[in-house]
Short mmCIF file of C-alpha atoms in Angstrom, two decimals:
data_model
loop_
_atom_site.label_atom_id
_atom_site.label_comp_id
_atom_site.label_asym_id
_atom_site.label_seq_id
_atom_site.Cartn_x
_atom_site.Cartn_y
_atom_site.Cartn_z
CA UNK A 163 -126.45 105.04 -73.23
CA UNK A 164 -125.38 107.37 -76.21
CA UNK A 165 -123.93 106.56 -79.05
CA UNK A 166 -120.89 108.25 -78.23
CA UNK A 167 -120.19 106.06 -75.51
CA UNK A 168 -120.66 102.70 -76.43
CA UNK A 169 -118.74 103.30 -79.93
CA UNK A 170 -115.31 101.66 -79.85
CA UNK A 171 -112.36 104.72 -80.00
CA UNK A 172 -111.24 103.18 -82.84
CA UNK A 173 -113.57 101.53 -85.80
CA UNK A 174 -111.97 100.22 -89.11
CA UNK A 175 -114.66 98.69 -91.18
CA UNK A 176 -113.82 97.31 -95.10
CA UNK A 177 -111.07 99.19 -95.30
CA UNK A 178 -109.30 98.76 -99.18
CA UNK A 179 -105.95 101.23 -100.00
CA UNK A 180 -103.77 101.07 -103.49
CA UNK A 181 -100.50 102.22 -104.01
CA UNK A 182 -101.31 102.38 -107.82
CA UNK A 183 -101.28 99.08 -108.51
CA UNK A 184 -100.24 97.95 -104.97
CA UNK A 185 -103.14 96.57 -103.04
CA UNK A 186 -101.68 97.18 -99.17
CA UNK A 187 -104.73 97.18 -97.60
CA UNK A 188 -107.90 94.26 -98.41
CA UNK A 189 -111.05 94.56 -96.41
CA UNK A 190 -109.54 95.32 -93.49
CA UNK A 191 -111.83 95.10 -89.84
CA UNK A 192 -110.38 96.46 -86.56
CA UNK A 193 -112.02 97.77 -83.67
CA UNK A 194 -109.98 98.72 -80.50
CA UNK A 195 -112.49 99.66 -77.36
CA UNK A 196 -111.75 102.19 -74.71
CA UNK A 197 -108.72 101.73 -72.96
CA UNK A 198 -107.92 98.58 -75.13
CA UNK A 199 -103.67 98.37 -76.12
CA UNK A 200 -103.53 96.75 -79.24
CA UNK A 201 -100.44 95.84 -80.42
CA UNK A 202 -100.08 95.05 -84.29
CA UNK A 203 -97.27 92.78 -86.00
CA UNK A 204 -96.54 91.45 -88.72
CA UNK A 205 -93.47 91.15 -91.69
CA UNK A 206 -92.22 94.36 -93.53
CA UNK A 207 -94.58 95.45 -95.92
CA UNK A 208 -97.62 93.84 -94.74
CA UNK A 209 -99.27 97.33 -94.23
CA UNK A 210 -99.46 97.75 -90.31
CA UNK A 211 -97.48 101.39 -90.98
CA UNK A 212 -99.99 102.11 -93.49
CA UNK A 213 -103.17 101.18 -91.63
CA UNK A 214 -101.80 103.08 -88.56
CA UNK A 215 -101.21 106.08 -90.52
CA UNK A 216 -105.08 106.16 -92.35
CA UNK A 217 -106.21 106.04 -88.75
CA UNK A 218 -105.12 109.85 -88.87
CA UNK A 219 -105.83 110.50 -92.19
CA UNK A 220 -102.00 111.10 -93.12
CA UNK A 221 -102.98 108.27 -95.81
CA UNK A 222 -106.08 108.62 -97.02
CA UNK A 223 -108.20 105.66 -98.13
CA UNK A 224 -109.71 104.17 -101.08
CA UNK A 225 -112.96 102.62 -99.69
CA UNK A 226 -114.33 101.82 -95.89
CA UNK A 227 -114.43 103.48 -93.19
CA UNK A 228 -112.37 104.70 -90.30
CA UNK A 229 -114.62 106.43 -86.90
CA UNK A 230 -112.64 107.97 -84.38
CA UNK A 231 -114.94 107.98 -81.10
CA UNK A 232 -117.90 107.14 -83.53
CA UNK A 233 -117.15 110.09 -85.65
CA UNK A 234 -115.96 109.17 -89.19
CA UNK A 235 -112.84 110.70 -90.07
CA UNK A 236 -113.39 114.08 -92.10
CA UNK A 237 -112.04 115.22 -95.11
CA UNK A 238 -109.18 117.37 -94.84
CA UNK A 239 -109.66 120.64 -93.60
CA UNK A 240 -110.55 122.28 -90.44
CA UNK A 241 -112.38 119.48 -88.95
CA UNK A 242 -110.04 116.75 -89.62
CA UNK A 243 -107.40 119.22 -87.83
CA UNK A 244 -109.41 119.03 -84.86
CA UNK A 245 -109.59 115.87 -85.05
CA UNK A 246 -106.21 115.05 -84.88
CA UNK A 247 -105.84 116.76 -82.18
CA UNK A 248 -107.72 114.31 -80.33
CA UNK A 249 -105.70 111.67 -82.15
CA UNK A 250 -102.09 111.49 -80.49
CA UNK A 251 -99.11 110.19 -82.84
CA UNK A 252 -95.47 108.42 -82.57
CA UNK A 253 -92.97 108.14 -85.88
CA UNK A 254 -89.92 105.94 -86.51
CA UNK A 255 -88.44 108.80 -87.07
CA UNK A 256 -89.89 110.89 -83.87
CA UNK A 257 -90.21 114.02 -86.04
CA UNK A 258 -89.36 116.67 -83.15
CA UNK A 259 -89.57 119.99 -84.59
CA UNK A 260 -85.53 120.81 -85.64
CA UNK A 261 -85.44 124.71 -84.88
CA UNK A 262 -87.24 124.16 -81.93
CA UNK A 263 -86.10 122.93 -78.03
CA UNK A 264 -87.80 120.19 -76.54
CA UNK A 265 -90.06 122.27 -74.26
CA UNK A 266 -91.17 124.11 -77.23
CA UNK A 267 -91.82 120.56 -78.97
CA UNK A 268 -94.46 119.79 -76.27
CA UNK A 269 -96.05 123.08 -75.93
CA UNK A 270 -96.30 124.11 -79.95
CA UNK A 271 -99.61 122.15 -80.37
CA UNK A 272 -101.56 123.22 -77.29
CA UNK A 273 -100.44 126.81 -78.02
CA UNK A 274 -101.45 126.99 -81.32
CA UNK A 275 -104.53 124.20 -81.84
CA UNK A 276 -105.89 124.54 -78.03
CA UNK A 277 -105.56 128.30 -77.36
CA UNK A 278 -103.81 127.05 -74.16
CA UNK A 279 -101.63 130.59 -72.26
CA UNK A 280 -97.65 129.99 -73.18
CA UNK A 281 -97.42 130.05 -68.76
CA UNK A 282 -99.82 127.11 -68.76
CA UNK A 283 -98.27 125.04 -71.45
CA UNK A 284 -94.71 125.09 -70.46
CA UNK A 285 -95.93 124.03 -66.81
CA UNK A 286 -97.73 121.04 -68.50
CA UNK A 287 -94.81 120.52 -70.52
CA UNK A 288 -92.60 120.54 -67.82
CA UNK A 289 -94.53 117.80 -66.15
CA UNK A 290 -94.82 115.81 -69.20
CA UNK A 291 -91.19 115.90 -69.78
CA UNK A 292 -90.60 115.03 -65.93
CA UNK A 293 -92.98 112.29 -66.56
CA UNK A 294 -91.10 110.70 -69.68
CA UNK A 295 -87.60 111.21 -67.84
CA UNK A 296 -85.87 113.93 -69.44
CA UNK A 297 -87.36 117.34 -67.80
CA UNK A 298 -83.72 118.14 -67.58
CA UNK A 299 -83.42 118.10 -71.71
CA UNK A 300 -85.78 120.45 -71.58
CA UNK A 301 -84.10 123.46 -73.26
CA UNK A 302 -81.92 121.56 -75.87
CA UNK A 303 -82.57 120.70 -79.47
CA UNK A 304 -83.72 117.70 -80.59
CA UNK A 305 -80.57 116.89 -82.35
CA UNK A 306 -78.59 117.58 -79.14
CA UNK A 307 -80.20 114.23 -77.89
CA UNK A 308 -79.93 110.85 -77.95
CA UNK A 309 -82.38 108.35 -79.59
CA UNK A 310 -84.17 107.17 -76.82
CA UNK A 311 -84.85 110.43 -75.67
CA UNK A 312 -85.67 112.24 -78.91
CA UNK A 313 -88.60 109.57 -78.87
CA UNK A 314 -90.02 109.74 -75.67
CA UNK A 315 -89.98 113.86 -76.07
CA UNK A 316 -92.23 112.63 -79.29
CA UNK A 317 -94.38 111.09 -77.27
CA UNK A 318 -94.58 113.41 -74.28
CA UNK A 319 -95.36 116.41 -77.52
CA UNK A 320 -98.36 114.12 -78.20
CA UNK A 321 -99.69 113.54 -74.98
CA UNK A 322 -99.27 117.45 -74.86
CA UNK A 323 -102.68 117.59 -76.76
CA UNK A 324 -104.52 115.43 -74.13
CA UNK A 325 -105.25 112.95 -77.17
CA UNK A 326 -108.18 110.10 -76.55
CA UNK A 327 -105.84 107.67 -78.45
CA UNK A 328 -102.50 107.20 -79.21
CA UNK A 329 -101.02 105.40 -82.47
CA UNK A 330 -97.85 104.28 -82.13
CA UNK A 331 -95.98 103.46 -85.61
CA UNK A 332 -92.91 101.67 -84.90
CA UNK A 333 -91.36 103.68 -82.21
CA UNK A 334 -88.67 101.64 -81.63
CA UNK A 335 -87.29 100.83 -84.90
CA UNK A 336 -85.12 103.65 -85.27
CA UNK A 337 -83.48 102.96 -81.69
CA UNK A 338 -80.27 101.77 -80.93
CA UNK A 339 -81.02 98.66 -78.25
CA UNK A 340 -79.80 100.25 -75.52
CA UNK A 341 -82.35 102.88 -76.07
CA UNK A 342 -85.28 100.54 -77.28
CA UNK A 343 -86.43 99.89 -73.83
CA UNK A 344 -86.36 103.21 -72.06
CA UNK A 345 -89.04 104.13 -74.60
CA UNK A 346 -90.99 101.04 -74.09
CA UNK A 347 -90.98 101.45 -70.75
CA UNK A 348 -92.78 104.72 -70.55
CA UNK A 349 -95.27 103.21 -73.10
CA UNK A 350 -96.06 100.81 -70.67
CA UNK A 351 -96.67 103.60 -68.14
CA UNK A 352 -99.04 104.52 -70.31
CA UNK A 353 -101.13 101.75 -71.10
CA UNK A 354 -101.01 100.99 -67.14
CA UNK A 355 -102.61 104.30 -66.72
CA UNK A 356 -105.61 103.19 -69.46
CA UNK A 357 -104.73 105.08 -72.39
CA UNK A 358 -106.02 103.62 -75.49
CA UNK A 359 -103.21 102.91 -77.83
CA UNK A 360 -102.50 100.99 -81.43
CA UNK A 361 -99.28 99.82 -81.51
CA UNK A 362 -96.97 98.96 -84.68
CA UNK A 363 -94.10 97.23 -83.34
CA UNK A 364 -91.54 94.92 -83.90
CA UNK A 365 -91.14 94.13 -80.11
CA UNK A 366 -93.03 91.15 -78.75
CA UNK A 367 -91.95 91.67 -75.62
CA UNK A 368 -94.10 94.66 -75.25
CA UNK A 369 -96.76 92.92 -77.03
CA UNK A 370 -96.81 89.96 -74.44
CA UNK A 371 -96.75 92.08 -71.45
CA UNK A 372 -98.53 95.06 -72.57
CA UNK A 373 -101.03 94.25 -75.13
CA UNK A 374 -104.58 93.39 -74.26
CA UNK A 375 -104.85 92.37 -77.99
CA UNK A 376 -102.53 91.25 -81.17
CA UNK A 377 -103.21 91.63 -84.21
CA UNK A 378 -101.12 89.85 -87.15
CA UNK A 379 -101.12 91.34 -90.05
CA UNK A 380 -99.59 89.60 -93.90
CA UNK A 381 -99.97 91.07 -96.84
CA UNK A 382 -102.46 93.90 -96.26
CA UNK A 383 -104.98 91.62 -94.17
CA UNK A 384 -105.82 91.25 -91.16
CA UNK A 385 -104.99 87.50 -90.43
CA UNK A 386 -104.95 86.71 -86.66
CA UNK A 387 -106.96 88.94 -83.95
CA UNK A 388 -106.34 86.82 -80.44
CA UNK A 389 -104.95 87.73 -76.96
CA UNK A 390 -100.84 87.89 -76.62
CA UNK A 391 -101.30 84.14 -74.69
CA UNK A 392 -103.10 82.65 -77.42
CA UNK A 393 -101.05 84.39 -80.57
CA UNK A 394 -97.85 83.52 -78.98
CA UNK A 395 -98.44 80.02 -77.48
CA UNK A 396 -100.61 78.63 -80.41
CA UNK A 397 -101.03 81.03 -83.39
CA UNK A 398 -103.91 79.46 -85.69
CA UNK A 399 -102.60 80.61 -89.33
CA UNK A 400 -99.72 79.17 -90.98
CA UNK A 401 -98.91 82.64 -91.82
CA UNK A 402 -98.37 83.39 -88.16
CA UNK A 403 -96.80 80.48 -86.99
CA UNK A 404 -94.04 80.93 -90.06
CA UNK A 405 -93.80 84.89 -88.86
CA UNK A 406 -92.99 83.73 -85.14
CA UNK A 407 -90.76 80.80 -86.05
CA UNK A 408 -88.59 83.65 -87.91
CA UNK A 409 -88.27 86.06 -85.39
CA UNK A 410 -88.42 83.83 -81.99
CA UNK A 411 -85.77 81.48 -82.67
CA UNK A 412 -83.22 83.90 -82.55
CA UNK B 299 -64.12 162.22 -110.47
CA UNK B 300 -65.04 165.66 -111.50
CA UNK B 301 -68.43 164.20 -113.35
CA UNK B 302 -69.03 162.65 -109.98
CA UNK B 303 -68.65 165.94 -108.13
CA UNK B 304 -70.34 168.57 -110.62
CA UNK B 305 -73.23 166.45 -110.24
CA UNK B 306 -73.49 165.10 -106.85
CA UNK B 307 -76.79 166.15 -106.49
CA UNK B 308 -78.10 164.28 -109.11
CA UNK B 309 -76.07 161.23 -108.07
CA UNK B 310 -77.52 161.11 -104.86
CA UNK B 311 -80.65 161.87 -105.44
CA UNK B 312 -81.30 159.27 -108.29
CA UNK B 313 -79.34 156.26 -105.65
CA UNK B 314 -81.57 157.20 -103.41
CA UNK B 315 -85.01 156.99 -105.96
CA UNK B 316 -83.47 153.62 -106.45
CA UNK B 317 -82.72 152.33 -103.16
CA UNK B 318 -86.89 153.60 -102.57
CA UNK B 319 -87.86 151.21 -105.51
CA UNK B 320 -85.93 148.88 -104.54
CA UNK B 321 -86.79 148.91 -100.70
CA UNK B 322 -90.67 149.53 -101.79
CA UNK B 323 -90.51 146.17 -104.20
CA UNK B 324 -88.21 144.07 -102.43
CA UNK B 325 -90.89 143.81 -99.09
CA UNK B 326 -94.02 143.50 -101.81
CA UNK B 327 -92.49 140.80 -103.62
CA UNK B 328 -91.04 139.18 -100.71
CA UNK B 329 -94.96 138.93 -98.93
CA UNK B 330 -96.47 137.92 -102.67
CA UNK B 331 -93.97 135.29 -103.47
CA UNK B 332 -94.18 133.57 -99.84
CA UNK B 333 -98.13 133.65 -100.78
CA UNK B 334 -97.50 132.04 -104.04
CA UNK B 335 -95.59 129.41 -102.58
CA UNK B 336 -97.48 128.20 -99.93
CA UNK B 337 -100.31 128.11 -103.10
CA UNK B 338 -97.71 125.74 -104.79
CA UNK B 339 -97.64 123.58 -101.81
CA UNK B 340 -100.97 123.41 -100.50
CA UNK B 341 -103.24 120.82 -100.66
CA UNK B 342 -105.80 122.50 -102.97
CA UNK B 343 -104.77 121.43 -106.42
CA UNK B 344 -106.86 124.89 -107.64
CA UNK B 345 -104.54 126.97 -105.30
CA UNK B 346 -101.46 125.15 -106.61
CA UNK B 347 -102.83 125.82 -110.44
CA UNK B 348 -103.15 129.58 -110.12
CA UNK B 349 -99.37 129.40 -108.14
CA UNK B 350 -98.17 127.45 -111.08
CA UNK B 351 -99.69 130.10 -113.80
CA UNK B 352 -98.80 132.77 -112.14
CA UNK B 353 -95.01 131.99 -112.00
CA UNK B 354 -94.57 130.59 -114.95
CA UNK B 355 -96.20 133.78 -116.73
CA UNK B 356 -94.14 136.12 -115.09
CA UNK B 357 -91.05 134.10 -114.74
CA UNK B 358 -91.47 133.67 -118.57
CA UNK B 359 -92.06 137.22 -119.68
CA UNK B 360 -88.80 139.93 -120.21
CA UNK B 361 -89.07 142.56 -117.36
CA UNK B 362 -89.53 145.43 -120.12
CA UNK B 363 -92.50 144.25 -121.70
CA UNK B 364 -94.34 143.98 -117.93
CA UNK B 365 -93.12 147.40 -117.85
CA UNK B 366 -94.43 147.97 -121.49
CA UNK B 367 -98.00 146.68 -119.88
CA UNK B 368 -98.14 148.59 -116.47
CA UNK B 369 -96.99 151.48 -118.03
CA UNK B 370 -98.69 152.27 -121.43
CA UNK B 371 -101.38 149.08 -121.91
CA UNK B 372 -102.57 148.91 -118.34
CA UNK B 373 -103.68 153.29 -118.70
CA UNK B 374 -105.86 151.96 -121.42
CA UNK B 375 -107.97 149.39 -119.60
CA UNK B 376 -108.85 152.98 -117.32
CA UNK B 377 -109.63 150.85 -113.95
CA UNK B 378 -107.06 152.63 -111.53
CA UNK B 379 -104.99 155.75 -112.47
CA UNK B 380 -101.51 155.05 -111.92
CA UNK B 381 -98.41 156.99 -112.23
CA UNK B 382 -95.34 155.56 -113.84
CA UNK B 383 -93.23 155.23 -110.43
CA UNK B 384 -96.21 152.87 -109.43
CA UNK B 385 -96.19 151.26 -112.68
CA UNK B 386 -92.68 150.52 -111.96
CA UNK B 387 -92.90 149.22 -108.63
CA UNK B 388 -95.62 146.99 -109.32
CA UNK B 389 -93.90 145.64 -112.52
CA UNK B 390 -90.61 144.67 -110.51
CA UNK B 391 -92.94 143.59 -107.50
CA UNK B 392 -95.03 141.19 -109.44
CA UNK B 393 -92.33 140.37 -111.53
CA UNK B 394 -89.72 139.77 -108.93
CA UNK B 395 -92.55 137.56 -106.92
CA UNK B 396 -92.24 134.73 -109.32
CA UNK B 397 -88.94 134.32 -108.68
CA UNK B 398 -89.08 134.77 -105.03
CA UNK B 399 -91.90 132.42 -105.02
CA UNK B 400 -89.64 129.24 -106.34
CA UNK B 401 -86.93 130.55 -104.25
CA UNK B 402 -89.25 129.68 -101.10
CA UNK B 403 -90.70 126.45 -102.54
CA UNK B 404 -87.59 124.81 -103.07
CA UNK B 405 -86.60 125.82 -99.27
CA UNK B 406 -89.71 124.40 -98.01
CA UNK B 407 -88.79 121.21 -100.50
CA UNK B 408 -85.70 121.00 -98.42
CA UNK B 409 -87.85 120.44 -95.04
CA UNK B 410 -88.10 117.08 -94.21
CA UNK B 411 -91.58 115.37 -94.96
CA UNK B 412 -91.72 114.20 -91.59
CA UNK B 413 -92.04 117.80 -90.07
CA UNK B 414 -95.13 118.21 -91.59
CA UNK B 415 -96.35 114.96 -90.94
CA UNK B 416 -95.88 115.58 -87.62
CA UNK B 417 -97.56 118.97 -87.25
CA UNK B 418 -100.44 117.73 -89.13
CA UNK B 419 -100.78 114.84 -86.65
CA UNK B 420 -101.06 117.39 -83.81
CA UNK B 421 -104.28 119.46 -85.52
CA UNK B 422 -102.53 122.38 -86.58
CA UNK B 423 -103.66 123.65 -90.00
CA UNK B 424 -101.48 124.18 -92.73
CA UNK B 425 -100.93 127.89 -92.21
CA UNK B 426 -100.06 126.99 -88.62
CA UNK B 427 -98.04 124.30 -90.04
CA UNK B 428 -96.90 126.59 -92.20
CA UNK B 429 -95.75 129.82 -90.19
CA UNK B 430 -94.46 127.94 -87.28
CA UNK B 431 -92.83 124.39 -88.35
CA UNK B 432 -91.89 124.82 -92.37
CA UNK B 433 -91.22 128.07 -92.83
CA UNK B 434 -89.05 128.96 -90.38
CA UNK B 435 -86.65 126.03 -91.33
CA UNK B 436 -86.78 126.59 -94.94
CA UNK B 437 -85.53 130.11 -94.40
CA UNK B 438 -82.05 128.88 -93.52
CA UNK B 439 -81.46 126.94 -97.13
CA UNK B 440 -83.12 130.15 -98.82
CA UNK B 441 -80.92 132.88 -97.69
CA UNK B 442 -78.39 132.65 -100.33
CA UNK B 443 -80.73 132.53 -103.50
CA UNK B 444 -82.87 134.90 -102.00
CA UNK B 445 -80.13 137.11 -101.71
CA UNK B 446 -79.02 136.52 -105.48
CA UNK B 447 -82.80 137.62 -106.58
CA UNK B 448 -82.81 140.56 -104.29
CA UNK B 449 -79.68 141.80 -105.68
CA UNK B 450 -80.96 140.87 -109.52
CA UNK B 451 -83.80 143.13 -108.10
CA UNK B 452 -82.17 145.92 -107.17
CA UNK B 453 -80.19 146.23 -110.43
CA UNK B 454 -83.19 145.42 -112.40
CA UNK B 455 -84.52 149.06 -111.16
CA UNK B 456 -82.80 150.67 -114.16
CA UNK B 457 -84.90 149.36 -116.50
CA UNK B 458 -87.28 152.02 -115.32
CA UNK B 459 -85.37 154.30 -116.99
CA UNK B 460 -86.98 153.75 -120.43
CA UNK B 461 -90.73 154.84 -118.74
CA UNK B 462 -89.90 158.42 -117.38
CA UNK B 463 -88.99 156.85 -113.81
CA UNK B 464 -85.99 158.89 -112.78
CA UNK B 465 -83.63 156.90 -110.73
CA UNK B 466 -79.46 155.63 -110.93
CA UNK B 467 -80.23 154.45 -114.54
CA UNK B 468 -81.54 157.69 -116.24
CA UNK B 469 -78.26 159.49 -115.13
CA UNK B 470 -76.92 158.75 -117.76
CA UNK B 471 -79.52 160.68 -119.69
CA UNK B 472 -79.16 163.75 -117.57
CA UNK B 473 -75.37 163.97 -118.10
CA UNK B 474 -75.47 163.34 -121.77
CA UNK B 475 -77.59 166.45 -121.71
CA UNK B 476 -75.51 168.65 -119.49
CA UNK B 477 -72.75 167.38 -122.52
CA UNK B 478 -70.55 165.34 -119.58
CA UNK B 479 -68.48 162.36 -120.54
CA UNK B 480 -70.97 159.66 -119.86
CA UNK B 481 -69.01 156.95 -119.94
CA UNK B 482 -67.18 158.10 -116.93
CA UNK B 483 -70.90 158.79 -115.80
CA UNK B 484 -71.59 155.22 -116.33
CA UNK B 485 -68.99 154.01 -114.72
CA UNK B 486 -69.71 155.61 -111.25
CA UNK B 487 -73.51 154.14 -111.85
CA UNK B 488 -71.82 151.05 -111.82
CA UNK B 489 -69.66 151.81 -108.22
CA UNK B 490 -72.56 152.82 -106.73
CA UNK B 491 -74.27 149.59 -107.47
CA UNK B 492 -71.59 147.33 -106.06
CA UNK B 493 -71.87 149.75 -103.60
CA UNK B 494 -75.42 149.20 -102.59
CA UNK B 495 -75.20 145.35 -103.51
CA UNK B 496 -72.41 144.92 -100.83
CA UNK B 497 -74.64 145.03 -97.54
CA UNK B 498 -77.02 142.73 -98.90
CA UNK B 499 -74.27 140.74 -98.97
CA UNK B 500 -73.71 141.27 -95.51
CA UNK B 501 -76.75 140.71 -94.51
CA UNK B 502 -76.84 137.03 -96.01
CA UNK B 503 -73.28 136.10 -94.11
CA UNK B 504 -75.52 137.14 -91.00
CA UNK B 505 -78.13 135.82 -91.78
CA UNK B 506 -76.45 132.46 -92.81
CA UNK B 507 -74.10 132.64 -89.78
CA UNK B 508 -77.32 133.18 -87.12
CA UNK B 509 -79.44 130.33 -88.94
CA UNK B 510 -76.74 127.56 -88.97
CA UNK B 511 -76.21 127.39 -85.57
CA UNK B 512 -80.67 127.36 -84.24
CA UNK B 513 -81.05 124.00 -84.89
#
């Protein structure tokens, strides 16, 4: 077997970030296998957003490393463009293009980075957006929509790219509740289909019926790594147990 | 009026050496300064160095003495030959740039962070991020400066007039020599600029108007 293929998609290994004199991230050791749906949680602050985001370089790192598909993550330039293109991405804040319609959204990326003819794209796009719900959005702006559907246009604009992995980083956060599940439930779609995703959320739902994995993150460490079953029913840290009794008794 | 129609010629043809400058200038300075400040905002901190310098050279130094060096200091250094009309458009180009230059950087500061985030997480590269994501949404919060330093550009032309470049501002020179009454001279100089300066003014309601609604 090569190398290639029996490296995990994603490989965090002794992984320290600062925030001048902030230590958010300590040591921190996460591998997530092919087709794995890891789902991270933990309070505000305890630097899930921040490891999500080095996993794409947007933050860069102090020490460690982060592989991709067994390929460390470049420096920035060309190559660490390409690799994000491989590397599929959900904000809070979805981040859909403002001066541009939803179709355009989806098809900017594989225009641009993959060469891919306009005709193509827009039929991809089309079929994306069909996929996510809102085909018939296609030709607004993203302001002229709601929430919920600004967010899953997000995602359809990354799955545009054909990405290996997906990092979600809080996508529900932003939602109204009405919307929160709408999104959810196409990210379940997803993760049914074997895409390999990291998840920052705040919804355990999701977590319990999605996730192959949880991982429980406090104050930049990594301080639980179980199945949903076992984190849920009989978290080992008091750290964990204290986060759950917060959020679950309500 | 009759200084205005004894010398029509000369009227016209010095608006129109102007408006040439102006035109020639305006585009130059408008592609330099959009270089400069996507130096100022990239991630090279040599890149955003020489964008820094650069602006706050020019920005810094009067308009006459960048004349003063294209015209009579630059001849000395003997690389290129050039005559004074291309003295003066480079000196209002590369003086003009500077300005144009922050003009653009604060419109790009006025993108969201997010935008680029988000193109960056897709692989394009920052001049793709650039041209097709920042850019084009920054030019809606730019129109109206831009259109104040165009203007300041266009009237700035005269001070070609003290390095043998014949245009709106040396009329006054011509008609104190044909013994005219040059402040009535000077004061159609100063119609035809608000003249000129009014479709520019136009052009920012349209532009303003066409940008508010694309979004």
């Amino acid at each position: 077997m090569t190398a290639a293929s029996t490296s995990p998609m994603i490989r965090v290994a002794g992984v320290d970030k600062f925030f001048g004199p902030l230590h958010v991230l300590k040591n921190v050791q996460l591998e997530v296998p092919k087709g794995q749906v890891v789902v991270v949680l933990g309070p505000s602050g305890s630097g899930k957003s921040t490891l999500c985001r080095t996993i794409n370089r947007l933050e860069p790192i102090d020490s460690g490393v982060i592989e991709v598909d067994g390929q460390p993550l470049p420096a920035e330039g060309k190559e660490l463009a390409r690799l994000r293109a491989d590397v599929g991405m959900v904000f809070q804040s979805f981040n859909l293009f403002a001066h541009k319609t939803i179709a355009e959204n989806v098809m900017l990326a594989p225009v641009k980075v993959r060469k891919t003819p306009a005709t193509e794209a827009r039929k991809t796009a089309m079929e994306l957006l069909e996929r996510v719900g809102i085909a018939n959005q296609a030709e607004k702006f993203p302001a002229q929509l709601s929430g919920g559907q600004q967010q899953r246009a997000a995602i359809a604009r990354a799955l545009a790219m054909k990405p290996k992995v997906m990092l979600f980083d809080e996508p529900t956060s932003a939602l109204d509740p009405e919307m929160v599940q709408e999104v959810l439930d196409v990210m379940t779609g997803l993760a049914k289909d074997g895409m390999t995703m990291l998840v920052v959320t705040h919804e355990m739902g999701f977590a319990r019926k999605a996730a192959d994995r949880v991982i429980f993150m406090s104050d930049g460490e990594v301080v639980e790594d179980s199945t949903p079953e076992e984190f849920f029913s009989a978290p080992k840290s008091n750290r964990a147990k204290d986060f759950l009794g917060k959020i679950l008794t309500h | 009026m009759s200084v205005l129609t004894n010398h029509l010629d000369l009227f016209l043809y010095t608006f129109g050496q102007t408006l040439q400058l102006f035109a020639i200038s305006a585009v130059l300075s408008l592609v330099l300064g959009t270089i400069l400040a996507a130096l100022r905002v990239s991630p090279v901190p040599v890149f955003r160095g020489i964008g820094a310098t650069y602006v706050t050279v020019l920005r810094n130094t009067p308009l006459t003495l960048v004349f003063v060096f294209f015209v009579f200091a630059y001849p000395l250094l003997e690389i290129v030959k050039i005559e004074p009309y291309t003295a003066a458009v480079v000196s209002l180009s590369l003086y003009t740039a500077a300005f144009v230059c922050e003009v653009v950087r604060s419109g790009i500061n006025t993108v969201p962070v997010g935008q680029a985030e988000a193109s960056r997480a897709l692989g394009l590269t920052f001049t793709q991020m650039l041209g097709n994501v920042v850019l084009p949404q920054a030019l809606r919060s730019v129109v109206p400066p831009m259109t104040s330093t165009m203007i300041a550009l266009l009237k700035n032309t005269t001070v070609a007039s003290g390095f043998a470049v014949v245009q709106a501002g040396s009329i006054r020179d011509s008609l104190s020599e044909a013994g005219e009454n040059v402040l009535f001279g000077l004061l159609w100089v100063a119609i035809g600029f608000v003249i000129l300066v009014m479709p520019l003014t136009y052009v920012q309601q349209v532009f303003e108007k066409r940008w508010s609604v694309a979004r």
